[in-house]
Amino acid sequence: MSLLVVGLSHRSAPVSVLERASLNADAQLKLLQDTVAAEPAAEAAVLATCNRIELYADVDKFHAGVAELSTLLAQHSRVGLEELTPHLYVHYEDRAVHHLFSVACGLDSMVVGEGQILGQIKDSLARAQDLHTAGRLLNDLFQQALRVGKRAHSETGIDRAGQSLVTFGLEQLSAGADVQRWARGKKALVIGAGSMSSLAAATLARSGVAEIVVANRTFERAERLAQILSEGDDTDVLARAVPMDSVPVELTRADVAVSCTGATGLVLTADAVAAAVEGRTGAPAVEDTAVRETAVREAGETPLPGAGTAAGGDENCPLDLSSVSSVPSGFSVMGEAAVAGMDAATLEQHGAWAAGGTVVDRPRETGRPGPEADAELIGALAATATRVGRVPERRRPEPVAEVPRPEPVLFVLDLAMPRDVDAAVHRLAGARLVDIESLADASADAPMAADVDMVRRIVADEVAAFGAAQRAARITPTVVALRSMAAEVVAGEIARLEGRLPGLDDKHRAEITQTVKRVVDKLLHAPTVRVKQLAAEPGGAGYADALRTLFDLDQETVASVSRAGNSTTTEKNRGPA
């Protein structure tokens, strides 16, 4: 069996696609059940956050696993497979482990170093355990990911490399000003009472806002959060709860509004925000035409083509992948190639190349441009240059003078996925909206702290250690089966001895039995210890097969030991009910 992850995130997909592909709790449960019911997958776990959807599985067939997991993601996310495919990524074996460990450390987060992802990984594991879809591999993987994430936060300053999504969002709302100075004395409306909304409310309270109003569909949860805020020792904020139908009125009173709910539709429309701005200023909140025209120009602009990459920088690699790991047992694939761009023969060649570093002579793939196509392209380009006198190029529109925008009177932070606030609010004069999409744009230019390098080294070390542990664990059932067979041989020989020497007293029988067991244990000790060490090294998977062949071990016996170990591990990791 092999570890496979298929997913999409803010790094591979636009927010509009992530928004539509988001999975609610019921959809996640159904996805897990359908995944383990599918033929290629034995275990499954879903990691779904506001900026990523990832399906982890233990599969016995790579191609069938990728196809099945991609199809299931499309079905349950309600985004067609053809539309979803260009944004998917696939990580396999060690690269899948490396990816999850990086996610756990906050290296793959929208805001580098944020720690909230650890709680989401923990919830993902608990969900898979409750549904019994996590076996030995995913239990070990997710438990280790949590330990790696905690180690990164305790041993490095990765927390300084970025802030929580809430803090980062407030910094964007304040346009770079000191958040505490900007927030002091303001009135805030928090819509939702879940974990992210609670974090936002607590952050606002510590930042010095004068009042926080909490609105939630379940009024009791809003009351509970308001009570917690009011009774906090580190703040003196005034907090109260209101029902959801009071949001329009409270929005008129608020300076800052933060929304993060599980709603599938919009919670705040552009008209509602415009009405709130008008209620505060007494003047209509007209649409900012300069902003709208800029958005139209940007929407109609075709991005310039990027330079192609070949083989991820690994010389003579037979796969044209965007990222190929230097670790022999894993690789990653992006976009179209993740689902349809590889065949079994190519993967076999990649395995041979990765194991030996040898050059593999691979015929050109069907449909890939060859020298003839290049010659045609060059000829067509030359003809065009001759006709128009220059090589055609795309020019960006000339910059236009920006019309000063009025200072906002209402600041709106939308942390939900799918979005709670109509994107048209961006174009309203008098309001400033920061949402997941604008946070992604802002975080792309955020400086990386030096501690990130330390975390990357931790991740690399932990991936190697996890791989060694998993390789060693794979031979354990074979070793257990060998020792069980030896114990049966000893028991049979002692029984035969008792038949031939019926007058043997208990003392001598016990001494003979112990002597025979010690001889067997001493003969097996060195080879079983050594074979575990060898199996933990890269390329050590064949030692289990060699052991089974040398001692003629029954395959079903080894499999039963493995199944018993999986069951024990699952129950142990689940903990007491």
XYZ file of C-alpha atoms in Angstrom:
577
model
C 0.000 0.000 0.000
C 1.158 3.589 -0.712
C 0.305 7.068 0.562
C -1.433 9.359 -1.913
C -2.862 12.864 -1.536
C -4.992 14.659 -4.121
C -6.065 18.209 -3.428
C -6.219 21.880 -4.263
C -5.350 24.981 -2.265
C -4.849 28.725 -2.508
C -1.495 27.958 -4.142
C -2.993 25.956 -7.010
C -6.515 27.342 -7.495
C -8.165 30.775 -7.585
C -10.370 31.667 -4.654
C -13.454 31.454 -6.872
C -12.797 27.745 -7.480
C -11.896 27.052 -3.829
C -15.066 28.804 -2.772
C -17.279 26.585 -4.935
C -15.349 23.431 -4.053
C -15.637 23.909 -0.284
C -17.024 20.944 1.676
C -19.381 21.213 4.622
C -19.225 18.678 7.474
C -21.770 16.300 5.920
C -19.995 16.361 2.545
C -16.681 15.529 4.242
C -18.189 12.515 5.998
C -19.752 11.246 2.775
C -16.482 11.767 0.910
C -14.612 9.682 3.492
C -17.151 6.869 3.317
C -17.159 6.796 -0.467
C -13.357 6.855 -0.613
C -12.827 3.769 1.542
C -15.664 2.060 -0.332
C -13.740 2.583 -3.572
C -11.505 -0.275 -4.673
C -8.036 1.369 -4.658
C -8.269 2.922 -1.152
C -7.943 1.139 2.190
C -7.759 4.264 4.400
C -8.861 7.866 3.948
C -8.789 11.268 5.660
C -10.010 14.697 4.528
C -8.259 17.938 5.419
C -10.654 20.779 4.561
C -9.925 24.356 5.614
C -10.846 27.779 4.287
C -8.007 27.637 1.762
C -7.421 23.949 1.021
C -9.253 20.704 0.320
C -7.093 17.577 0.456
C -7.973 13.888 0.337
C -5.394 11.503 1.829
C -5.585 7.779 1.131
C -3.633 4.562 1.395
C -3.933 3.030 -2.078
C -2.681 -0.142 -3.744
C -2.722 1.273 -7.296
C -1.384 4.706 -8.130
C -3.263 5.464 -11.353
C -6.542 3.980 -10.172
C -6.134 5.856 -6.881
C -5.526 9.228 -8.560
C -8.462 8.748 -10.914
C -10.832 7.641 -8.136
C -9.829 10.336 -5.631
C -10.023 13.085 -8.269
C -13.467 11.933 -9.362
C -14.728 11.758 -5.773
C -13.432 15.253 -5.024
C -15.246 16.581 -8.078
C -18.484 14.797 -7.177
C -18.596 15.955 -3.573
C -17.342 19.489 -4.211
C -19.882 20.039 -7.000
C -17.180 21.323 -9.369
C -16.883 19.447 -12.647
C -13.810 17.256 -13.029
C -12.736 19.050 -16.205
C -12.803 22.382 -14.405
C -11.209 21.004 -11.241
C -8.382 19.067 -12.906
C -6.091 21.994 -13.856
C -6.006 23.075 -10.206
C -5.353 19.670 -8.623
C -2.029 18.524 -7.232
C -0.938 14.992 -6.438
C 1.710 14.043 -3.880
C 2.859 10.442 -3.625
C 4.718 8.541 -0.893
C 7.536 10.636 0.685
C 6.389 13.774 -1.136
C 2.928 13.307 0.401
C 4.499 13.011 3.867
C 6.630 16.101 3.196
C 3.547 18.028 2.085
C 1.486 17.255 5.205
C 4.393 18.012 7.538
C 4.909 21.351 5.756
C 1.200 22.103 6.108
C 1.322 21.245 9.826
C 4.225 23.657 10.349
C 2.393 26.493 8.605
C 4.806 26.593 5.664
C 1.987 26.063 3.180
C -0.487 28.415 4.842
C -1.734 31.645 3.351
C -0.032 33.386 6.278
C 3.235 31.540 6.920
C 3.608 30.173 10.425
C -0.034 30.368 11.516
C -0.818 27.725 14.104
C -4.537 27.213 13.567
C -3.826 24.488 11.005
C -2.742 22.137 13.814
C -6.250 22.149 15.250
C -7.691 21.493 11.798
C -5.337 18.523 11.273
C -6.356 17.189 14.680
C -10.032 17.513 13.754
C -9.369 15.773 10.437
C -7.771 12.806 12.202
C -10.562 12.620 14.793
C -13.163 12.598 12.017
C -11.413 9.746 10.203
C -11.026 7.816 13.457
C -14.717 8.225 14.316
C -15.652 6.792 10.910
C -12.948 4.092 11.152
C -11.430 5.236 7.849
C -7.974 5.845 9.366
C -5.801 2.754 9.809
C -2.182 2.350 10.805
C -0.691 4.509 8.034
C -2.935 7.588 8.356
C -3.012 7.379 12.143
C 0.780 7.353 12.245
C 1.026 10.059 9.576
C -1.381 12.550 11.150
C -0.146 11.935 14.707
C 3.411 12.551 13.524
C 2.324 15.661 11.588
C 0.894 17.113 14.796
C 4.157 16.395 16.627
C 6.213 17.945 13.820
C 4.043 21.060 13.816
C 4.366 21.476 17.581
C 8.124 20.922 17.344
C 8.436 23.612 14.662
C 6.555 26.134 16.781
C 8.475 25.316 19.981
C 12.010 25.055 18.533
C 11.924 27.929 16.031
C 10.482 31.400 15.687
C 8.140 30.387 12.867
C 5.370 32.218 14.744
C 7.236 35.428 13.962
C 7.216 34.651 10.234
C 3.517 35.354 10.041
C 0.448 35.974 12.123
C -2.898 34.337 12.382
C -5.264 34.934 9.498
C -7.336 37.190 11.750
C -4.397 39.399 12.728
C -3.201 39.555 9.151
C -6.696 40.513 8.019
C -6.927 43.289 10.594
C -3.544 44.598 9.461
C -4.864 44.766 5.917
C -8.019 46.561 7.106
C -5.924 49.137 8.930
C -3.853 49.681 5.750
C -0.593 49.019 7.555
C -1.284 51.196 10.589
C -0.750 49.903 14.102
C -3.744 47.623 14.695
C -4.197 48.526 18.360
C -4.090 52.238 17.664
C -6.450 51.785 14.704
C -8.923 49.573 16.619
C -8.987 51.536 19.873
C -12.483 52.802 20.662
C -14.158 51.249 17.627
C -17.387 49.249 17.708
C -17.203 45.784 16.160
C -19.814 43.378 14.831
C -18.784 39.706 14.694
C -21.061 37.469 12.621
C -20.733 33.807 13.557
C -19.679 32.096 16.786
C -17.433 29.304 15.523
C -13.701 28.907 16.120
C -12.591 31.531 13.581
C -15.225 34.057 14.664
C -14.306 33.482 18.308
C -10.637 34.042 17.468
C -11.562 37.241 15.623
C -13.635 38.472 18.561
C -10.847 37.742 21.051
C -8.279 39.459 18.816
C -10.492 42.536 18.498
C -11.007 42.608 22.248
C -7.248 42.480 22.901
C -6.732 45.167 20.245
C -8.781 47.641 22.264
C -12.186 47.920 20.595
C -14.797 49.454 22.865
C -17.711 47.148 22.029
C -18.262 43.791 20.361
C -21.671 42.618 19.181
C -21.937 38.909 18.371
C -24.607 37.682 15.949
C -25.229 34.014 15.268
C -28.033 31.833 13.941
C -27.976 29.938 17.233
C -28.503 32.721 19.732
C -27.266 30.645 22.679
C -23.818 30.292 21.086
C -23.675 34.040 20.494
C -24.574 34.624 24.154
C -21.886 32.191 25.312
C -19.188 33.912 23.241
C -20.303 37.361 24.422
C -20.155 36.166 28.033
C -16.628 34.797 27.571
C -15.503 38.108 26.093
C -17.106 40.140 28.891
C -15.569 38.003 31.626
C -12.061 37.945 30.149
C -9.334 39.044 32.546
C -7.126 40.652 29.893
C -9.783 42.966 28.382
C -12.558 45.298 29.528
C -14.591 45.185 26.324
C -18.373 45.511 26.411
C -19.843 42.453 24.630
C -23.436 41.500 23.898
C -25.289 38.993 21.693
C -27.987 39.683 19.115
C -30.022 37.442 16.779
C -29.116 37.331 13.096
C -32.064 39.449 12.033
C -30.521 42.368 13.968
C -27.425 42.418 11.734
C -28.665 45.241 9.410
C -29.261 47.562 12.380
C -25.997 46.628 14.111
C -24.081 47.057 10.863
C -25.168 50.706 10.807
C -23.686 51.195 14.289
C -20.478 49.246 13.674
C -17.077 50.545 12.585
C -15.717 47.042 11.930
C -17.588 43.928 10.825
C -16.036 40.439 10.782
C -17.957 37.557 9.249
C -17.099 33.868 9.269
C -20.072 31.520 9.114
C -20.813 28.191 7.510
C -23.518 29.674 5.301
C -23.633 28.565 1.672
C -25.008 31.908 0.476
C -24.131 35.545 1.098
C -24.584 36.856 4.632
C -23.888 40.499 3.739
C -24.985 41.742 0.334
C -23.601 44.851 -1.316
C -26.968 46.561 -0.791
C -26.868 45.804 2.946
C -23.363 47.253 3.291
C -24.324 50.266 1.166
C -27.334 50.864 3.402
C -25.117 50.664 6.497
C -22.661 53.186 5.055
C -25.519 55.509 4.114
C -26.940 55.132 7.618
C -23.612 56.259 9.099
C -22.853 59.114 6.701
C -26.282 60.216 5.572
C -25.078 60.059 1.969
C -25.581 57.212 -0.528
C -22.669 54.744 -0.764
C -22.144 55.030 -4.514
C -20.085 52.599 -6.521
C -16.495 53.731 -7.008
C -16.244 53.896 -10.828
C -12.437 54.030 -10.816
C -12.294 50.764 -8.904
C -14.880 49.186 -11.173
C -13.030 50.207 -14.363
C -9.756 48.854 -12.995
C -11.450 45.550 -12.159
C -12.927 45.347 -15.657
C -9.535 46.000 -17.275
C -7.860 43.382 -15.107
C -10.595 40.841 -15.751
C -10.260 41.274 -19.514
C -6.499 41.039 -19.527
C -5.017 37.754 -20.682
C -2.017 36.716 -18.557
C 1.278 36.495 -20.334
C 2.400 32.937 -20.978
C 4.886 31.594 -18.444
C 8.069 29.783 -19.247
C 7.763 26.040 -19.315
C 9.588 23.815 -16.867
C 11.051 20.474 -17.623
C 11.532 17.667 -15.178
C 11.585 19.910 -12.147
C 15.297 20.576 -12.631
C 16.361 16.924 -12.334
C 18.614 16.103 -15.264
C 17.514 13.203 -17.490
C 14.381 12.540 -15.425
C 11.901 10.676 -17.656
C 8.931 12.607 -16.236
C 8.076 16.161 -17.309
C 6.664 17.148 -13.940
C 6.586 20.535 -12.296
C 8.088 19.074 -9.128
C 9.997 15.822 -8.842
C 11.415 14.983 -5.444
C 15.003 13.924 -4.954
C 13.653 11.300 -2.574
C 13.488 8.016 -4.531
C 10.138 6.923 -3.132
C 8.041 9.990 -3.819
C 7.106 12.654 -6.331
C 4.535 15.344 -6.993
C 2.412 16.218 -9.996
C 0.480 19.399 -10.720
C -2.448 20.322 -12.919
C -3.502 18.229 -15.922
C -0.596 15.824 -15.440
C -1.924 15.005 -11.985
C -4.856 13.131 -13.470
C -4.132 12.222 -17.051
C -0.541 13.023 -17.899
C 1.231 9.786 -16.937
C 1.148 6.192 -17.993
C 2.335 3.082 -16.159
C 5.430 2.650 -18.337
C 6.560 6.216 -17.646
C 6.141 5.738 -13.910
C 8.153 2.514 -14.044
C 10.916 4.363 -15.888
C 10.828 7.102 -13.275
C 11.206 4.482 -10.550
C 14.220 2.969 -12.288
C 15.728 6.416 -12.854
C 15.151 7.537 -9.246
C 16.602 4.329 -7.806
C 19.754 4.305 -9.929
C 20.025 7.809 -11.315
C 20.443 6.324 -14.769
C 19.439 7.909 -18.041
C 16.254 6.440 -19.447
C 15.689 6.732 -23.179
C 11.995 7.597 -23.365
C 10.195 8.089 -26.668
C 8.533 11.453 -27.177
C 5.001 11.510 -25.768
C 2.134 11.671 -28.191
C 0.892 15.210 -28.670
C 4.028 16.887 -27.261
C 5.507 19.428 -29.730
C 8.548 18.097 -31.552
C 11.211 19.810 -33.665
C 8.810 19.976 -36.629
C 6.238 21.860 -34.568
C 8.939 24.188 -33.271
C 10.074 24.898 -36.844
C 6.494 25.696 -37.893
C 6.080 28.049 -34.939
C 9.341 29.856 -35.710
C 8.350 30.186 -39.379
C 4.943 31.602 -38.517
C 6.507 34.065 -36.086
C 9.043 35.194 -38.725
C 6.267 35.676 -41.301
C 4.300 37.805 -38.859
C 7.362 39.886 -38.032
C 7.974 40.452 -41.762
C 4.378 41.539 -42.339
C 3.971 43.917 -39.403
C 7.606 44.930 -39.051
C 8.050 43.667 -35.493
C 7.363 40.668 -33.307
C 3.891 41.074 -31.806
C 3.768 41.536 -28.066
C 1.141 42.063 -25.422
C 1.264 45.430 -23.785
C -0.355 46.203 -20.490
C -2.658 49.241 -20.439
C -1.006 52.533 -19.686
C -1.449 53.472 -16.015
C -4.233 55.948 -15.385
C -4.391 58.470 -12.633
C -6.326 57.061 -9.692
C -9.204 59.086 -8.335
C -8.755 59.565 -4.565
C -11.162 57.338 -2.717
C -13.011 58.649 0.337
C -11.882 57.350 3.716
C -13.929 54.275 4.675
C -16.404 54.494 7.501
C -17.088 50.754 7.594
C -14.337 48.120 7.587
C -15.413 44.586 6.644
C -13.319 41.426 7.124
C -14.673 38.273 5.440
C -12.876 35.113 6.631
C -15.435 32.631 5.322
C -15.084 30.120 2.524
C -17.346 30.231 0.603
C -17.509 33.993 1.057
C -20.029 35.622 3.389
C -19.731 39.109 1.910
C -20.576 40.114 -1.641
C -17.361 40.890 -3.560
C -19.116 43.948 -4.992
C -18.474 45.641 -1.630
C -14.906 46.182 -2.869
C -16.319 48.804 -5.232
C -18.385 50.720 -2.674
C -17.046 54.120 -1.696
C -17.068 54.470 2.086
C -16.398 50.748 2.747
C -13.198 48.715 2.808
C -13.500 44.942 2.331
C -10.734 42.433 3.006
C -11.593 38.858 2.084
C -9.758 35.581 1.502
C -8.872 36.565 -2.043
C -7.310 39.889 -1.095
C -5.515 38.211 1.821
C -4.007 35.712 -0.609
C -2.751 38.546 -2.821
C -1.272 40.399 0.139
C 0.409 37.343 1.694
C 2.100 36.448 -1.596
C 4.420 39.432 -1.101
C 4.933 38.936 2.638
C 8.605 38.622 3.658
C 9.844 35.207 4.772
C 11.519 34.969 8.158
C 14.899 33.277 8.608
C 13.197 30.745 10.881
C 11.430 29.279 7.850
C 14.704 27.666 6.783
C 15.020 26.035 10.194
C 11.502 24.659 9.909
C 12.252 23.288 6.454
C 15.225 21.399 7.868
C 13.021 20.019 10.645
C 10.483 18.871 8.064
C 13.179 17.179 5.954
C 14.577 15.342 9.003
C 11.130 14.268 10.163
C 10.173 12.998 6.695
C 13.304 10.849 6.621
C 12.609 9.538 10.135
C 8.969 8.793 9.303
C 9.962 6.949 6.131
C 12.500 4.849 8.039
C 9.944 4.029 10.734
C 7.335 3.025 8.159
C 9.786 0.834 6.257
C 10.829 -0.840 9.505
C 7.184 -1.307 10.501
C 6.429 -3.105 7.229
C 8.796 -5.918 8.145
C 7.515 -6.270 11.716
C 4.605 -8.612 10.775
C 7.083 -10.864 8.961
C 9.395 -10.938 12.002
C 6.441 -11.648 14.307
C 5.285 -14.443 12.002
C 8.822 -15.914 11.991
C 9.007 -15.918 15.776
C 5.517 -17.437 15.979
C 6.608 -20.224 13.625
C 9.722 -20.800 15.754
C 7.573 -21.002 18.899
C 5.335 -23.583 17.216
C 8.416 -25.647 16.253
C 9.675 -25.534 19.852
C 6.260 -26.529 21.206
C 6.051 -29.427 18.734
C 9.512 -30.705 19.623
C 8.798 -30.526 23.382
C 5.564 -32.458 22.846
C 7.461 -35.076 20.844
C 10.070 -35.309 23.618
C 7.351 -35.894 26.221
C 5.987 -38.733 24.098
C 9.381 -40.397 23.904
C 10.294 -39.724 27.556
C 7.020 -40.003 29.475
C 8.801 -40.350 32.800
C 10.461 -36.956 32.539
C 9.768 -34.953 35.724
C 8.487 -31.377 35.651
C 11.783 -29.827 36.704
C 13.784 -31.400 33.874
C 10.994 -30.781 31.342
C 10.954 -27.070 32.241
C 14.758 -26.833 32.015
C 14.827 -28.527 28.602
C 12.015 -26.292 27.341
C 13.845 -23.129 28.463
C 17.098 -24.352 26.928
C 15.482 -24.988 23.532
C 13.736 -21.585 23.614
C 17.006 -19.819 24.464
C 18.775 -21.525 21.584
C 16.031 -20.476 19.137
C 15.927 -16.925 20.489
C 19.693 -16.521 20.199
C 19.689 -17.856 16.650
C 16.894 -15.484 15.604
C 17.992 -12.383 17.541
C 20.815 -11.123 15.343
C 19.118 -11.691 11.954
C 15.778 -10.181 13.054
C 17.422 -7.088 14.556
C 19.621 -6.668 11.499
C 16.765 -7.141 9.046
C 14.796 -4.381 10.802
C 17.763 -2.049 10.474
C 18.198 -2.881 6.800
C 14.470 -2.550 6.103
C 14.481 0.980 7.561
C 16.960 2.137 4.937
C 15.851 3.362 1.490
C 15.299 0.421 -0.810
C 14.880 -1.970 2.128
C 11.385 -3.134 1.186
C 12.716 -6.360 -0.326
C 14.024 -7.742 2.954
C 10.551 -8.769 4.114
C 10.075 -10.784 0.918
C 13.502 -12.369 1.360
C 12.679 -13.352 4.939
C 9.370 -14.911 3.920
C 11.063 -16.840 1.133
C 14.015 -18.087 3.228
C 11.837 -19.383 6.039
C 8.869 -20.405 3.872
C 6.472 -18.260 5.892
C 2.779 -18.418 5.065
C 1.681 -15.147 3.428
C -1.750 -15.266 5.076
C -0.144 -15.621 8.500
C 1.915 -12.488 7.898
C -1.179 -10.653 6.616
C -3.203 -11.640 9.683
C -0.467 -10.313 11.973
C -0.507 -7.044 10.009
C -4.298 -6.745 10.246
C -4.188 -7.387 13.994
C -1.525 -4.686 14.352
C -3.616 -2.212 12.367
C -6.629 -2.850 14.565
C -4.606 -2.433 17.757
C -2.997 0.779 16.505
C -6.333 2.274 15.489
C -7.942 1.580 18.845
C -4.893 2.889 20.719
C -4.859 6.135 18.751
C -8.589 6.613 19.171
C -8.161 6.589 22.933
C -10.932 5.902 25.457
C -14.511 6.517 24.379
